[in-house]
Amino acid sequence: MHIRKHLGLLLQGVSVWGAFWLAGLPAYYQQYSNVALAIACILLSVAISLAAIVMLRSCREDKRMSRAFWLSFYYTVPFAALDALYCGWYLGHGARFLTMYWYLTIFYITPWLTFMPTAALLSRSTWQAAVAAGGRADPRVS
């Protein structure tokens, strides 16, 4: 992936974090009940799963796993770093923010559990479709 694409994904990740930060004001979602936060996390996880399918299906199969890795990276690492700066340092919670803001913490892990397996499943389904259509046993081999 070219540096321009990395910078674009980083900017996108920071922008998404900023949008979630604004949406969480005034108390960065602490004003909502745990039940409401859990429901929101489930709905957001479904949306992320659907987005993963769309984003990964649209790229070439040989680039799919790499794209899944970088999407996972740019949708977790900047979020975790910015949350650590805001919640841990600015709000003064230190490492306790990881449990206090559990609804943020789970999204430092779930994209990795969504994008990478989705890429693998999409690649497997492409491979199975090629075999079913009478193609080579491994379409990646020339």
PDB file of C-alpha atoms in Angstrom:
ATOM      1  CA  MET A   1       0.000   0.000   0.000  1.00  0.00           C
ATOM      2  CA  HIS A   2       1.317   3.442  -0.883  1.00  0.00           C
ATOM      3  CA  ILE A   3       2.053   6.108   1.733  1.00  0.00           C
ATOM      4  CA  ARG A   4      -0.843   8.191   0.432  1.00  0.00           C
ATOM      5  CA  LYS A   5      -3.280   5.350   1.185  1.00  0.00           C
ATOM      6  CA  HIS A   6      -1.821   4.957   4.701  1.00  0.00           C
ATOM      7  CA  LEU A   7      -2.206   8.669   5.359  1.00  0.00           C
ATOM      8  CA  GLY A   8      -5.751   8.566   4.008  1.00  0.00           C
ATOM      9  CA  LEU A   9      -6.686   5.677   6.303  1.00  0.00           C
ATOM     10  CA  LEU A  10      -5.040   7.407   9.262  1.00  0.00           C
ATOM     11  CA  LEU A  11      -6.963  10.604   8.545  1.00  0.00           C
ATOM     12  CA  GLN A  12     -10.158   8.603   8.170  1.00  0.00           C
ATOM     13  CA  GLY A  13      -9.546   6.825  11.493  1.00  0.00           C
ATOM     14  CA  VAL A  14      -8.845  10.080  13.320  1.00  0.00           C
ATOM     15  CA  SER A  15     -11.936  11.673  11.734  1.00  0.00           C
ATOM     16  CA  VAL A  16     -14.137   8.758  12.779  1.00  0.00           C
ATOM     17  CA  TRP A  17     -12.720   8.986  16.304  1.00  0.00           C
ATOM     18  CA  GLY A  18     -13.509  12.723  16.312  1.00  0.00           C
ATOM     19  CA  ALA A  19     -17.082  12.053  15.210  1.00  0.00           C
ATOM     20  CA  PHE A  20     -17.521   9.436  17.963  1.00  0.00           C
ATOM     21  CA  TRP A  21     -15.956  11.824  20.476  1.00  0.00           C
ATOM     22  CA  LEU A  22     -18.438  14.568  19.538  1.00  0.00           C
ATOM     23  CA  ALA A  23     -21.356  12.126  19.610  1.00  0.00           C
ATOM     24  CA  GLY A  24     -20.327  10.997  23.100  1.00  0.00           C
ATOM     25  CA  LEU A  25     -20.378  14.425  24.673  1.00  0.00           C
ATOM     26  CA  PRO A  26     -20.856  15.636  27.337  1.00  0.00           C
ATOM     27  CA  ALA A  27     -19.480  12.649  29.306  1.00  0.00           C
ATOM     28  CA  TYR A  28     -18.047  10.453  26.526  1.00  0.00           C
ATOM     29  CA  TYR A  29     -21.052   8.128  26.698  1.00  0.00           C
ATOM     30  CA  GLN A  30     -20.936   7.771  30.509  1.00  0.00           C
ATOM     31  CA  GLN A  31     -24.338   9.466  30.592  1.00  0.00           C
ATOM     32  CA  TYR A  32     -25.958   6.307  29.138  1.00  0.00           C
ATOM     33  CA  SER A  33     -26.843   3.081  30.932  1.00  0.00           C
ATOM     34  CA  ASN A  34     -24.754  -0.044  30.433  1.00  0.00           C
ATOM     35  CA  VAL A  35     -27.722  -1.713  28.724  1.00  0.00           C
ATOM     36  CA  ALA A  36     -28.033   1.126  26.208  1.00  0.00           C
ATOM     37  CA  LEU A  37     -24.280   1.031  25.594  1.00  0.00           C
ATOM     38  CA  ALA A  38     -24.347  -2.744  25.099  1.00  0.00           C
ATOM     39  CA  ILE A  39     -27.171  -2.449  22.564  1.00  0.00           C
ATOM     40  CA  ALA A  40     -25.311   0.318  20.749  1.00  0.00           C
ATOM     41  CA  CYS A  41     -22.151  -1.841  20.692  1.00  0.00           C
ATOM     42  CA  ILE A  42     -24.074  -4.757  19.196  1.00  0.00           C
ATOM     43  CA  LEU A  43     -25.629  -2.553  16.511  1.00  0.00           C
ATOM     44  CA  LEU A  44     -22.274  -0.959  15.732  1.00  0.00           C
ATOM     45  CA  SER A  45     -20.638  -4.394  15.515  1.00  0.00           C
ATOM     46  CA  VAL A  46     -23.239  -5.515  12.980  1.00  0.00           C
ATOM     47  CA  ALA A  47     -22.635  -2.352  10.947  1.00  0.00           C
ATOM     48  CA  ILE A  48     -18.864  -2.935  11.066  1.00  0.00           C
ATOM     49  CA  SER A  49     -19.334  -6.543   9.935  1.00  0.00           C
ATOM     50  CA  LEU A  50     -21.442  -5.477   6.970  1.00  0.00           C
ATOM     51  CA  ALA A  51     -18.954  -2.731   6.101  1.00  0.00           C
ATOM     52  CA  ALA A  52     -16.122  -5.280   6.263  1.00  0.00           C
ATOM     53  CA  ILE A  53     -17.871  -7.438   3.679  1.00  0.00           C
ATOM     54  CA  VAL A  54     -18.445  -4.486   1.359  1.00  0.00           C
ATOM     55  CA  MET A  55     -14.918  -3.082   1.722  1.00  0.00           C
ATOM     56  CA  LEU A  56     -13.162  -6.415   1.329  1.00  0.00           C
ATOM     57  CA  ARG A  57     -15.332  -7.827  -1.432  1.00  0.00           C
ATOM     58  CA  SER A  58     -14.538  -4.788  -3.576  1.00  0.00           C
ATOM     59  CA  CYS A  59     -10.778  -5.418  -3.635  1.00  0.00           C
ATOM     60  CA  ARG A  60      -8.738  -7.981  -5.512  1.00  0.00           C
ATOM     61  CA  GLU A  61      -8.417 -11.296  -3.753  1.00  0.00           C
ATOM     62  CA  ASP A  62      -4.618 -11.141  -3.623  1.00  0.00           C
ATOM     63  CA  LYS A  63      -4.859  -7.803  -1.746  1.00  0.00           C
ATOM     64  CA  ARG A  64      -7.764  -8.767   0.499  1.00  0.00           C
ATOM     65  CA  MET A  65      -5.851 -10.006   3.550  1.00  0.00           C
ATOM     66  CA  SER A  66      -3.454  -7.060   3.424  1.00  0.00           C
ATOM     67  CA  ARG A  67      -6.354  -4.632   3.206  1.00  0.00           C
ATOM     68  CA  ALA A  68      -8.071  -6.390   6.121  1.00  0.00           C
ATOM     69  CA  PHE A  69      -4.913  -6.006   8.188  1.00  0.00           C
ATOM     70  CA  TRP A  70      -4.536  -2.299   7.460  1.00  0.00           C
ATOM     71  CA  LEU A  71      -8.231  -1.572   8.000  1.00  0.00           C
ATOM     72  CA  SER A  72      -8.024  -3.369  11.352  1.00  0.00           C
ATOM     73  CA  PHE A  73      -4.910  -1.409  12.236  1.00  0.00           C
ATOM     74  CA  TYR A  74      -6.233   2.035  11.314  1.00  0.00           C
ATOM     75  CA  TYR A  75      -9.607   1.394  12.966  1.00  0.00           C
ATOM     76  CA  THR A  76      -8.042   0.315  16.266  1.00  0.00           C
ATOM     77  CA  VAL A  77      -4.592   1.749  16.945  1.00  0.00           C
ATOM     78  CA  PRO A  78      -5.458   5.446  16.422  1.00  0.00           C
ATOM     79  CA  PHE A  79      -8.694   4.962  18.399  1.00  0.00           C
ATOM     80  CA  ALA A  80      -6.822   3.377  21.305  1.00  0.00           C
ATOM     81  CA  ALA A  81      -4.102   6.045  21.231  1.00  0.00           C
ATOM     82  CA  LEU A  82      -6.569   8.933  21.095  1.00  0.00           C
ATOM     83  CA  ASP A  83      -8.762   7.411  23.815  1.00  0.00           C
ATOM     84  CA  ALA A  84      -5.670   6.892  25.984  1.00  0.00           C
ATOM     85  CA  LEU A  85      -4.728  10.535  25.503  1.00  0.00           C
ATOM     86  CA  TYR A  86      -8.241  11.810  26.140  1.00  0.00           C
ATOM     87  CA  CYS A  87      -9.563   9.427  28.799  1.00  0.00           C
ATOM     88  CA  GLY A  88      -6.340   8.241  30.363  1.00  0.00           C
ATOM     89  CA  TRP A  89      -4.307  11.435  30.341  1.00  0.00           C
ATOM     90  CA  TYR A  90      -6.634  14.451  29.849  1.00  0.00           C
ATOM     91  CA  LEU A  91      -9.483  13.148  32.035  1.00  0.00           C
ATOM     92  CA  GLY A  92      -6.942  11.681  34.458  1.00  0.00           C
ATOM     93  CA  HIS A  93      -8.209   8.081  34.555  1.00  0.00           C
ATOM     94  CA  GLY A  94      -4.900   6.462  33.641  1.00  0.00           C
ATOM     95  CA  ALA A  95      -5.140   2.821  32.604  1.00  0.00           C
ATOM     96  CA  ARG A  96      -8.458   2.565  34.477  1.00  0.00           C
ATOM     97  CA  PHE A  97     -10.117   4.060  31.401  1.00  0.00           C
ATOM     98  CA  LEU A  98      -9.898   0.620  29.767  1.00  0.00           C
ATOM     99  CA  THR A  99     -12.511  -0.737  32.183  1.00  0.00           C
ATOM    100  CA  MET A 100     -14.389   2.500  32.851  1.00  0.00           C
ATOM    101  CA  TYR A 101     -14.973   2.950  29.129  1.00  0.00           C
ATOM    102  CA  TRP A 102     -15.396  -0.752  28.306  1.00  0.00           C
ATOM    103  CA  TYR A 103     -17.624   0.135  25.350  1.00  0.00           C
ATOM    104  CA  LEU A 104     -14.598   1.784  23.745  1.00  0.00           C
ATOM    105  CA  THR A 105     -12.102  -0.883  24.739  1.00  0.00           C
ATOM    106  CA  ILE A 106     -13.980  -3.694  22.996  1.00  0.00           C
ATOM    107  CA  PHE A 107     -13.549  -1.862  19.706  1.00  0.00           C
ATOM    108  CA  TYR A 108      -9.753  -2.019  20.048  1.00  0.00           C
ATOM    109  CA  ILE A 109     -10.117  -5.773  19.515  1.00  0.00           C
ATOM    110  CA  THR A 110     -13.282  -6.478  17.524  1.00  0.00           C
ATOM    111  CA  PRO A 111     -12.135  -5.028  14.170  1.00  0.00           C
ATOM    112  CA  TRP A 112      -9.270  -7.552  14.228  1.00  0.00           C
ATOM    113  CA  LEU A 113     -11.829 -10.287  14.898  1.00  0.00           C
ATOM    114  CA  THR A 114     -14.005  -9.015  12.057  1.00  0.00           C
ATOM    115  CA  PHE A 115     -11.833  -7.872   9.141  1.00  0.00           C
ATOM    116  CA  MET A 116      -9.219 -10.648   9.099  1.00  0.00           C
ATOM    117  CA  PRO A 117     -11.688 -13.579   9.307  1.00  0.00           C
ATOM    118  CA  THR A 118     -13.995 -11.861   6.793  1.00  0.00           C
ATOM    119  CA  ALA A 119     -11.092 -11.583   4.335  1.00  0.00           C
ATOM    120  CA  ALA A 120     -10.271 -15.251   4.851  1.00  0.00           C
ATOM    121  CA  LEU A 121     -13.887 -16.320   4.365  1.00  0.00           C
ATOM    122  CA  LEU A 122     -14.326 -14.195   1.251  1.00  0.00           C
ATOM    123  CA  SER A 123     -11.103 -15.602  -0.220  1.00  0.00           C
ATOM    124  CA  ARG A 124     -12.216 -19.124   0.614  1.00  0.00           C
ATOM    125  CA  SER A 125     -15.602 -18.578  -1.024  1.00  0.00           C
ATOM    126  CA  THR A 126     -13.854 -17.234  -4.159  1.00  0.00           C
ATOM    127  CA  TRP A 127     -11.635 -20.313  -4.208  1.00  0.00           C
ATOM    128  CA  GLN A 128     -14.621 -22.650  -3.734  1.00  0.00           C
ATOM    129  CA  ALA A 129     -16.552 -20.890  -6.502  1.00  0.00           C
ATOM    130  CA  ALA A 130     -13.613 -21.352  -8.890  1.00  0.00           C
ATOM    131  CA  VAL A 131     -13.404 -25.054  -8.076  1.00  0.00           C
ATOM    132  CA  ALA A 132     -17.174 -25.471  -8.461  1.00  0.00           C
ATOM    133  CA  ALA A 133     -17.010 -23.733 -11.854  1.00  0.00           C
ATOM    134  CA  GLY A 134     -14.427 -26.245 -13.043  1.00  0.00           C
ATOM    135  CA  GLY A 135     -11.439 -24.001 -12.550  1.00  0.00           C
ATOM    136  CA  ARG A 136      -8.052 -24.986 -11.185  1.00  0.00           C
ATOM    137  CA  ALA A 137      -7.924 -26.397  -7.671  1.00  0.00           C
ATOM    138  CA  ASP A 138      -6.035 -23.290  -6.567  1.00  0.00           C
ATOM    139  CA  PRO A 139      -6.854 -20.228  -8.710  1.00  0.00           C
ATOM    140  CA  ARG A 140      -3.842 -18.378  -7.246  1.00  0.00           C
ATOM    141  CA  VAL A 141      -1.433 -20.802  -8.928  1.00  0.00           C
ATOM    142  CA  SER A 142      -0.683 -19.936 -12.541  1.00  0.00           C
TER     143      SER A 142
END
